[in-house]
Amino acid sequence: PSPFVVAIDGPAGSGKSTIARLLARKIGASYLDTGALYRAIAFYLDGRSVPPEEGEPLRCALAELTVSLRGERVFLGDEDVTDRIRTPRVDSIVSRYAALGPVRESLLDLQRSQSRLGPLVADGRDMGTVVFPEADVKIFLSASPEERARRRWRELVDRGETLTCEEVLFQVIRRDRIDSDRTLAPLREAEGAFLVDTTDLSVEEVLSHLCGLMKLDL
Ligand code: C5P
């Protein structure tokens, strides 16, 4: 049988990556942050002024590009871009690129191959619906837009960015709309997913709730 997969989806700031990383550690699984892969591609294409539309420039750029993972670090070719893809600039452009078929297809094998290496906790927008439809456990995290913007804002300020919580709220809502309204792999709750609203829960509370749902005694 194929290794154990936990698929976690949800909008920006719902707590996915924090929860997924901790859950992976608890159950001895690897953690796959698929948002980082889309961010890396968007960072690359934006840096080369390739417009977010299908066509020859996109096709050529994708053909030249190798995205890979070494543990939890993301590489473009030989370059570690992990720390350069979490900027307001990438936040504002990533969804336009992530809506394109050739971009999504280019990442499918890399994502699926991670589940063949051993147990995996993967987070993103289409883990339970498209990438790992056979996942053993599916989880959909949500939270109010204001709370999600607050979390994201704190993260950005900690990184030294100067912007207001309102600006982040605007971006978060805009990004969710593009991710939910797109034709390909839109953000959706997978069938059979556990739905958890994290608005008023601490990280520990979400984790213990999930362990309860998964009947894990940790
Ligand atoms: O999870 P994160 O906020 O880093 O994701 C950045 C963007 O990448 C999302 O807003 C979405 O446009 C795209 N994405 C996606 N499918 C995934 C993960 C991320 O389209 N599985």
PDB file of C-alpha atoms and ligand atoms in Angstrom:
ATOM      1  CA  PRO A   1       0.000   0.000   0.000  1.00  0.00           C
ATOM      2  CA  SER A   2       1.109   3.577  -0.618  1.00  0.00           C
ATOM      3  CA  PRO A   3       2.357   5.598   2.390  1.00  0.00           C
ATOM      4  CA  PHE A   4       0.042   7.562   4.638  1.00  0.00           C
ATOM      5  CA  VAL A   5      -1.031  10.999   3.318  1.00  0.00           C
ATOM      6  CA  VAL A   6      -2.728  13.818   5.215  1.00  0.00           C
ATOM      7  CA  ALA A   7      -4.108  16.472   2.823  1.00  0.00           C
ATOM      8  CA  ILE A   8      -4.698  19.921   4.305  1.00  0.00           C
ATOM      9  CA  ASP A   9      -6.403  22.694   2.342  1.00  0.00           C
ATOM     10  CA  GLY A  10      -7.687  26.138   3.158  1.00  0.00           C
ATOM     11  CA  PRO A  11      -7.415  29.835   2.314  1.00  0.00           C
ATOM     12  CA  ALA A  12      -4.435  32.097   3.067  1.00  0.00           C
ATOM     13  CA  GLY A  13      -3.823  32.527   6.784  1.00  0.00           C
ATOM     14  CA  SER A  14      -6.087  29.696   7.896  1.00  0.00           C
ATOM     15  CA  GLY A  15      -3.158  28.180   9.802  1.00  0.00           C
ATOM     16  CA  LYS A  16      -2.366  25.445   7.290  1.00  0.00           C
ATOM     17  CA  SER A  17       1.398  25.603   7.240  1.00  0.00           C
ATOM     18  CA  THR A  18       1.848  25.962  11.012  1.00  0.00           C
ATOM     19  CA  ILE A  19      -0.536  23.100  11.698  1.00  0.00           C
ATOM     20  CA  ALA A  20       0.725  20.892   8.874  1.00  0.00           C
ATOM     21  CA  ARG A  21       4.344  21.272   9.961  1.00  0.00           C
ATOM     22  CA  LEU A  22       3.583  20.421  13.601  1.00  0.00           C
ATOM     23  CA  LEU A  23       1.281  17.558  12.692  1.00  0.00           C
ATOM     24  CA  ALA A  24       3.976  16.107  10.426  1.00  0.00           C
ATOM     25  CA  ARG A  25       6.467  16.262  13.277  1.00  0.00           C
ATOM     26  CA  LYS A  26       4.006  14.587  15.658  1.00  0.00           C
ATOM     27  CA  ILE A  27       3.283  11.667  13.367  1.00  0.00           C
ATOM     28  CA  GLY A  28       6.796  11.298  11.970  1.00  0.00           C
ATOM     29  CA  ALA A  29       5.840  12.355   8.442  1.00  0.00           C
ATOM     30  CA  SER A  30       7.487  14.748   5.985  1.00  0.00           C
ATOM     31  CA  TYR A  31       5.893  18.121   5.369  1.00  0.00           C
ATOM     32  CA  LEU A  32       5.119  19.411   1.874  1.00  0.00           C
ATOM     33  CA  ASP A  33       4.295  23.115   1.481  1.00  0.00           C
ATOM     34  CA  THR A  34       2.832  23.290  -2.028  1.00  0.00           C
ATOM     35  CA  GLY A  35       2.214  27.041  -1.769  1.00  0.00           C
ATOM     36  CA  ALA A  36       6.006  27.444  -1.741  1.00  0.00           C
ATOM     37  CA  LEU A  37       6.226  25.689  -5.117  1.00  0.00           C
ATOM     38  CA  TYR A  38       3.685  28.051  -6.700  1.00  0.00           C
ATOM     39  CA  ARG A  39       5.449  30.978  -5.059  1.00  0.00           C
ATOM     40  CA  ALA A  40       8.810  29.876  -6.488  1.00  0.00           C
ATOM     41  CA  ILE A  41       7.402  29.618 -10.024  1.00  0.00           C
ATOM     42  CA  ALA A  42       5.627  32.975  -9.706  1.00  0.00           C
ATOM     43  CA  PHE A  43       8.815  34.578  -8.369  1.00  0.00           C
ATOM     44  CA  TYR A  44      10.752  33.250 -11.349  1.00  0.00           C
ATOM     45  CA  LEU A  45       8.189  34.241 -13.995  1.00  0.00           C
ATOM     46  CA  ASP A  46       7.622  37.682 -12.480  1.00  0.00           C
ATOM     47  CA  GLY A  47      11.387  38.261 -12.325  1.00  0.00           C
ATOM     48  CA  ARG A  48      11.608  37.543 -16.045  1.00  0.00           C
ATOM     49  CA  SER A  49       8.541  39.657 -16.848  1.00  0.00           C
ATOM     50  CA  VAL A  50       6.627  36.685 -18.235  1.00  0.00           C
ATOM     51  CA  PRO A  51       2.967  37.762 -18.161  1.00  0.00           C
ATOM     52  CA  PRO A  52       0.452  35.554 -16.296  1.00  0.00           C
ATOM     53  CA  GLU A  53      -1.211  34.163 -19.403  1.00  0.00           C
ATOM     54  CA  GLU A  54      -0.914  31.032 -21.495  1.00  0.00           C
ATOM     55  CA  GLY A  55       1.267  31.274 -24.574  1.00  0.00           C
ATOM     56  CA  GLU A  56       4.739  30.916 -25.967  1.00  0.00           C
ATOM     57  CA  PRO A  57       6.606  33.042 -23.385  1.00  0.00           C
ATOM     58  CA  LEU A  58       5.090  31.013 -20.529  1.00  0.00           C
ATOM     59  CA  ARG A  59       5.762  27.713 -22.272  1.00  0.00           C
ATOM     60  CA  CYS A  60       9.410  28.593 -22.927  1.00  0.00           C
ATOM     61  CA  ALA A  61       9.997  29.883 -19.409  1.00  0.00           C
ATOM     62  CA  LEU A  62       8.488  26.757 -17.837  1.00  0.00           C
ATOM     63  CA  ALA A  63      10.597  24.543 -20.103  1.00  0.00           C
ATOM     64  CA  GLU A  64      13.761  26.252 -18.828  1.00  0.00           C
ATOM     65  CA  LEU A  65      12.771  26.072 -15.201  1.00  0.00           C
ATOM     66  CA  THR A  66      13.518  23.345 -12.664  1.00  0.00           C
ATOM     67  CA  VAL A  67      11.773  23.584  -9.323  1.00  0.00           C
ATOM     68  CA  SER A  68      12.968  21.094  -6.745  1.00  0.00           C
ATOM     69  CA  LEU A  69      12.849  20.394  -3.040  1.00  0.00           C
ATOM     70  CA  ARG A  70      15.633  19.549  -0.639  1.00  0.00           C
ATOM     71  CA  GLY A  71      13.901  18.784   2.602  1.00  0.00           C
ATOM     72  CA  GLU A  72      11.705  21.814   3.205  1.00  0.00           C
ATOM     73  CA  ARG A  73      13.869  24.168   1.095  1.00  0.00           C
ATOM     74  CA  VAL A  74      12.697  25.156  -2.400  1.00  0.00           C
ATOM     75  CA  PHE A  75      15.164  25.514  -5.247  1.00  0.00           C
ATOM     76  CA  LEU A  76      15.016  27.140  -8.665  1.00  0.00           C
ATOM     77  CA  GLY A  77      17.810  25.366 -10.465  1.00  0.00           C
ATOM     78  CA  ASP A  78      20.666  25.463  -7.915  1.00  0.00           C
ATOM     79  CA  GLU A  79      19.374  28.519  -6.126  1.00  0.00           C
ATOM     80  CA  ASP A  80      17.648  28.256  -2.733  1.00  0.00           C
ATOM     81  CA  VAL A  81      14.739  30.730  -2.971  1.00  0.00           C
ATOM     82  CA  THR A  82      12.897  29.655   0.198  1.00  0.00           C
ATOM     83  CA  ASP A  83      13.429  32.978   1.942  1.00  0.00           C
ATOM     84  CA  ARG A  84      12.693  35.170  -1.070  1.00  0.00           C
ATOM     85  CA  ILE A  85       9.196  33.947  -1.944  1.00  0.00           C
ATOM     86  CA  ARG A  86       7.310  35.229   1.114  1.00  0.00           C
ATOM     87  CA  THR A  87       7.159  38.881   0.162  1.00  0.00           C
ATOM     88  CA  PRO A  88       4.162  41.165  -0.435  1.00  0.00           C
ATOM     89  CA  ARG A  89       5.183  41.232  -4.112  1.00  0.00           C
ATOM     90  CA  VAL A  90       4.895  37.457  -4.455  1.00  0.00           C
ATOM     91  CA  ASP A  91       1.668  37.467  -2.392  1.00  0.00           C
ATOM     92  CA  SER A  92       0.165  39.879  -4.890  1.00  0.00           C
ATOM     93  CA  ILE A  93       1.095  38.000  -8.083  1.00  0.00           C
ATOM     94  CA  VAL A  94       1.162  34.292  -7.217  1.00  0.00           C
ATOM     95  CA  SER A  95      -2.548  33.540  -7.698  1.00  0.00           C
ATOM     96  CA  ARG A  96      -2.556  34.805 -11.284  1.00  0.00           C
ATOM     97  CA  TYR A  97       0.193  32.357 -12.212  1.00  0.00           C
ATOM     98  CA  ALA A  98      -1.294  29.546 -10.112  1.00  0.00           C
ATOM     99  CA  ALA A  99      -4.522  29.730 -12.144  1.00  0.00           C
ATOM    100  CA  LEU A 100      -2.700  28.682 -15.351  1.00  0.00           C
ATOM    101  CA  GLY A 101      -2.914  25.064 -16.522  1.00  0.00           C
ATOM    102  CA  PRO A 102       0.722  24.721 -17.650  1.00  0.00           C
ATOM    103  CA  VAL A 103       1.936  26.032 -14.279  1.00  0.00           C
ATOM    104  CA  ARG A 104      -0.226  23.583 -12.319  1.00  0.00           C
ATOM    105  CA  GLU A 105       0.707  20.642 -14.554  1.00  0.00           C
ATOM    106  CA  SER A 106       4.400  21.392 -14.207  1.00  0.00           C
ATOM    107  CA  LEU A 107       4.134  20.828 -10.433  1.00  0.00           C
ATOM    108  CA  LEU A 108       1.947  17.742 -10.333  1.00  0.00           C
ATOM    109  CA  ASP A 109       4.645  15.044 -10.516  1.00  0.00           C
ATOM    110  CA  LEU A 110       6.893  16.793  -8.017  1.00  0.00           C
ATOM    111  CA  GLN A 111       4.034  17.000  -5.501  1.00  0.00           C
ATOM    112  CA  ARG A 112       2.891  13.404  -5.951  1.00  0.00           C
ATOM    113  CA  SER A 113       6.411  12.029  -5.848  1.00  0.00           C
ATOM    114  CA  GLN A 114       6.780  13.338  -2.284  1.00  0.00           C
ATOM    115  CA  SER A 115       4.164  10.864  -1.087  1.00  0.00           C
ATOM    116  CA  ARG A 116       6.184   7.924  -2.404  1.00  0.00           C
ATOM    117  CA  LEU A 117       9.084   8.697  -0.090  1.00  0.00           C
ATOM    118  CA  GLY A 118       7.139   7.964   3.109  1.00  0.00           C
ATOM    119  CA  PRO A 119       4.268   9.348   5.196  1.00  0.00           C
ATOM    120  CA  LEU A 120       3.384  12.888   4.188  1.00  0.00           C
ATOM    121  CA  VAL A 121       1.436  15.887   5.418  1.00  0.00           C
ATOM    122  CA  ALA A 122       0.799  18.198   2.445  1.00  0.00           C
ATOM    123  CA  ASP A 123      -0.830  21.621   2.502  1.00  0.00           C
ATOM    124  CA  GLY A 124      -2.230  23.816  -0.270  1.00  0.00           C
ATOM    125  CA  ARG A 125      -5.484  24.539  -2.072  1.00  0.00           C
ATOM    126  CA  ASP A 126      -6.130  21.327  -4.008  1.00  0.00           C
ATOM    127  CA  MET A 127      -4.444  18.618  -1.935  1.00  0.00           C
ATOM    128  CA  GLY A 128      -7.641  16.700  -1.134  1.00  0.00           C
ATOM    129  CA  THR A 129      -9.404  17.419  -4.426  1.00  0.00           C
ATOM    130  CA  VAL A 130      -6.751  17.050  -7.155  1.00  0.00           C
ATOM    131  CA  VAL A 131      -3.249  16.127  -6.053  1.00  0.00           C
ATOM    132  CA  PHE A 132      -4.022  13.491  -3.404  1.00  0.00           C
ATOM    133  CA  PRO A 133      -7.676  12.498  -3.934  1.00  0.00           C
ATOM    134  CA  GLU A 134      -6.893   9.170  -2.232  1.00  0.00           C
ATOM    135  CA  ALA A 135      -5.424  10.819   0.883  1.00  0.00           C
ATOM    136  CA  ASP A 136      -5.998   8.883   4.120  1.00  0.00           C
ATOM    137  CA  VAL A 137      -7.104  12.023   5.959  1.00  0.00           C
ATOM    138  CA  LYS A 138      -8.453  15.267   4.475  1.00  0.00           C
ATOM    139  CA  ILE A 139      -8.673  18.464   6.456  1.00  0.00           C
ATOM    140  CA  PHE A 140     -10.059  21.858   5.476  1.00  0.00           C
ATOM    141  CA  LEU A 141      -9.026  24.768   7.692  1.00  0.00           C
ATOM    142  CA  SER A 142     -10.837  28.087   7.674  1.00  0.00           C
ATOM    143  CA  ALA A 143     -10.895  31.290   9.728  1.00  0.00           C
ATOM    144  CA  SER A 144     -12.486  34.716   9.383  1.00  0.00           C
ATOM    145  CA  PRO A 145     -10.811  37.008   6.817  1.00  0.00           C
ATOM    146  CA  GLU A 146      -9.901  39.495   9.589  1.00  0.00           C
ATOM    147  CA  GLU A 147      -8.163  36.850  11.682  1.00  0.00           C
ATOM    148  CA  ARG A 148      -6.363  35.445   8.650  1.00  0.00           C
ATOM    149  CA  ALA A 149      -5.167  38.926   7.678  1.00  0.00           C
ATOM    150  CA  ARG A 150      -3.957  39.531  11.261  1.00  0.00           C
ATOM    151  CA  ARG A 151      -1.881  36.331  11.206  1.00  0.00           C
ATOM    152  CA  ARG A 152      -0.384  37.086   7.832  1.00  0.00           C
ATOM    153  CA  TRP A 153       0.320  40.690   8.861  1.00  0.00           C
ATOM    154  CA  ARG A 154       2.184  39.565  11.981  1.00  0.00           C
ATOM    155  CA  GLU A 155       4.293  37.201   9.856  1.00  0.00           C
ATOM    156  CA  LEU A 156       5.194  39.971   7.411  1.00  0.00           C
ATOM    157  CA  VAL A 157       5.994  42.493  10.134  1.00  0.00           C
ATOM    158  CA  ASP A 158       8.233  39.923  11.824  1.00  0.00           C
ATOM    159  CA  ARG A 159      10.102  39.686   8.540  1.00  0.00           C
ATOM    160  CA  GLY A 160      10.627  43.440   8.559  1.00  0.00           C
ATOM    161  CA  GLU A 161       7.948  44.417   6.019  1.00  0.00           C
ATOM    162  CA  THR A 162       6.102  47.661   6.664  1.00  0.00           C
ATOM    163  CA  LEU A 163       2.457  47.532   5.673  1.00  0.00           C
ATOM    164  CA  THR A 164      -0.868  47.890   7.430  1.00  0.00           C
ATOM    165  CA  CYS A 165      -3.235  45.170   8.496  1.00  0.00           C
ATOM    166  CA  GLU A 166      -5.873  46.682   6.173  1.00  0.00           C
ATOM    167  CA  GLU A 167      -3.562  46.336   3.190  1.00  0.00           C
ATOM    168  CA  VAL A 168      -2.970  42.701   4.092  1.00  0.00           C
ATOM    169  CA  LEU A 169      -6.722  42.104   4.512  1.00  0.00           C
ATOM    170  CA  PHE A 170      -7.327  43.519   1.043  1.00  0.00           C
ATOM    171  CA  GLN A 171      -4.648  41.223  -0.439  1.00  0.00           C
ATOM    172  CA  VAL A 172      -5.885  38.157   1.425  1.00  0.00           C
ATOM    173  CA  ILE A 173      -9.470  38.647   0.222  1.00  0.00           C
ATOM    174  CA  ARG A 174      -8.313  39.280  -3.331  1.00  0.00           C
ATOM    175  CA  ARG A 175      -6.087  36.184  -3.347  1.00  0.00           C
ATOM    176  CA  ASP A 176      -8.853  33.948  -1.936  1.00  0.00           C
ATOM    177  CA  ARG A 177     -11.240  35.186  -4.581  1.00  0.00           C
ATOM    178  CA  ILE A 178      -8.848  34.355  -7.428  1.00  0.00           C
ATOM    179  CA  ASP A 179      -8.022  30.948  -5.868  1.00  0.00           C
ATOM    180  CA  SER A 180     -11.703  30.075  -5.342  1.00  0.00           C
ATOM    181  CA  ASP A 181     -13.050  31.389  -8.648  1.00  0.00           C
ATOM    182  CA  ARG A 182     -10.500  29.830 -11.000  1.00  0.00           C
ATOM    183  CA  THR A 183     -11.563  26.969 -13.293  1.00  0.00           C
ATOM    184  CA  LEU A 184      -8.620  24.673 -12.561  1.00  0.00           C
ATOM    185  CA  ALA A 185      -8.309  23.137  -9.098  1.00  0.00           C
ATOM    186  CA  PRO A 186     -10.222  25.894  -7.307  1.00  0.00           C
ATOM    187  CA  LEU A 187     -10.026  26.122  -3.535  1.00  0.00           C
ATOM    188  CA  ARG A 188     -12.760  23.748  -2.330  1.00  0.00           C
ATOM    189  CA  GLU A 189     -13.456  21.460   0.575  1.00  0.00           C
ATOM    190  CA  ALA A 190     -12.738  17.912  -0.563  1.00  0.00           C
ATOM    191  CA  GLU A 191     -15.458  15.345  -0.054  1.00  0.00           C
ATOM    192  CA  GLY A 192     -14.983  13.704   3.299  1.00  0.00           C
ATOM    193  CA  ALA A 193     -12.757  16.466   4.653  1.00  0.00           C
ATOM    194  CA  PHE A 194     -12.867  17.418   8.335  1.00  0.00           C
ATOM    195  CA  LEU A 195     -13.762  21.090   8.474  1.00  0.00           C
ATOM    196  CA  VAL A 196     -12.105  23.099  11.250  1.00  0.00           C
ATOM    197  CA  ASP A 197     -12.685  26.815  11.865  1.00  0.00           C
ATOM    198  CA  THR A 198      -9.494  28.047  13.548  1.00  0.00           C
ATOM    199  CA  THR A 199     -10.611  31.666  14.155  1.00  0.00           C
ATOM    200  CA  ASP A 200     -10.798  31.384  17.937  1.00  0.00           C
ATOM    201  CA  LEU A 201      -8.466  28.430  18.467  1.00  0.00           C
ATOM    202  CA  SER A 202      -4.820  28.388  19.481  1.00  0.00           C
ATOM    203  CA  VAL A 203      -2.354  26.265  17.527  1.00  0.00           C
ATOM    204  CA  GLU A 204      -2.373  23.693  20.345  1.00  0.00           C
ATOM    205  CA  GLU A 205      -6.170  23.575  20.323  1.00  0.00           C
ATOM    206  CA  VAL A 206      -6.307  22.992  16.573  1.00  0.00           C
ATOM    207  CA  LEU A 207      -3.697  20.252  16.832  1.00  0.00           C
ATOM    208  CA  SER A 208      -5.378  18.400  19.652  1.00  0.00           C
ATOM    209  CA  HIS A 209      -8.743  18.724  17.884  1.00  0.00           C
ATOM    210  CA  LEU A 210      -7.216  17.216  14.725  1.00  0.00           C
ATOM    211  CA  CYS A 211      -5.557  14.422  16.665  1.00  0.00           C
ATOM    212  CA  GLY A 212      -8.978  13.681  18.156  1.00  0.00           C
ATOM    213  CA  LEU A 213     -10.601  13.614  14.716  1.00  0.00           C
ATOM    214  CA  MET A 214      -7.831  11.377  13.413  1.00  0.00           C
ATOM    215  CA  LYS A 215      -8.086   9.213  16.526  1.00  0.00           C
ATOM    216  CA  LEU A 216      -4.400   9.719  17.204  1.00  0.00           C
ATOM    217  CA  ASP A 217      -3.348   9.535  20.791  1.00  0.00           C
ATOM    218  CA  LEU A 218      -0.478  12.052  20.833  1.00  0.00           C
TER     219      LEU A 218
HETATM  220  O1  C5P B   1      -0.152  28.563   0.719  1.00  0.00           O
HETATM  221  P1  C5P B   1       0.365  29.875   0.159  1.00  0.00           P
HETATM  222  O2  C5P B   1      -0.408  31.051   0.661  1.00  0.00           O
HETATM  223  O3  C5P B   1       1.828  30.031   0.303  1.00  0.00           O
HETATM  224  O4  C5P B   1       0.073  29.754  -1.405  1.00  0.00           O
HETATM  225  C1  C5P B   1       0.375  30.785  -2.298  1.00  0.00           C
HETATM  226  C2  C5P B   1      -0.531  30.699  -3.521  1.00  0.00           C
HETATM  227  O5  C5P B   1      -0.196  29.558  -4.304  1.00  0.00           O
HETATM  228  C3  C5P B   1      -2.026  30.569  -3.258  1.00  0.00           C
HETATM  229  O6  C5P B   1      -2.657  31.813  -3.033  1.00  0.00           O
HETATM  230  C4  C5P B   1      -2.522  29.902  -4.541  1.00  0.00           C
HETATM  231  O7  C5P B   1      -2.723  30.847  -5.563  1.00  0.00           O
HETATM  232  C5  C5P B   1      -1.351  29.020  -4.939  1.00  0.00           C
HETATM  233  N1  C5P B   1      -1.521  27.624  -4.558  1.00  0.00           N
HETATM  234  C6  C5P B   1      -2.287  26.813  -5.362  1.00  0.00           C
HETATM  235  N2  C5P B   1      -2.397  25.479  -5.095  1.00  0.00           N
HETATM  236  C7  C5P B   1      -1.791  24.944  -4.024  1.00  0.00           C
HETATM  237  C8  C5P B   1      -1.024  25.759  -3.156  1.00  0.00           C
HETATM  238  C9  C5P B   1      -0.913  27.119  -3.450  1.00  0.00           C
HETATM  239  O8  C5P B   1      -2.863  27.281  -6.349  1.00  0.00           O
HETATM  240  N3  C5P B   1      -1.903  23.641  -3.804  1.00  0.00           N
END
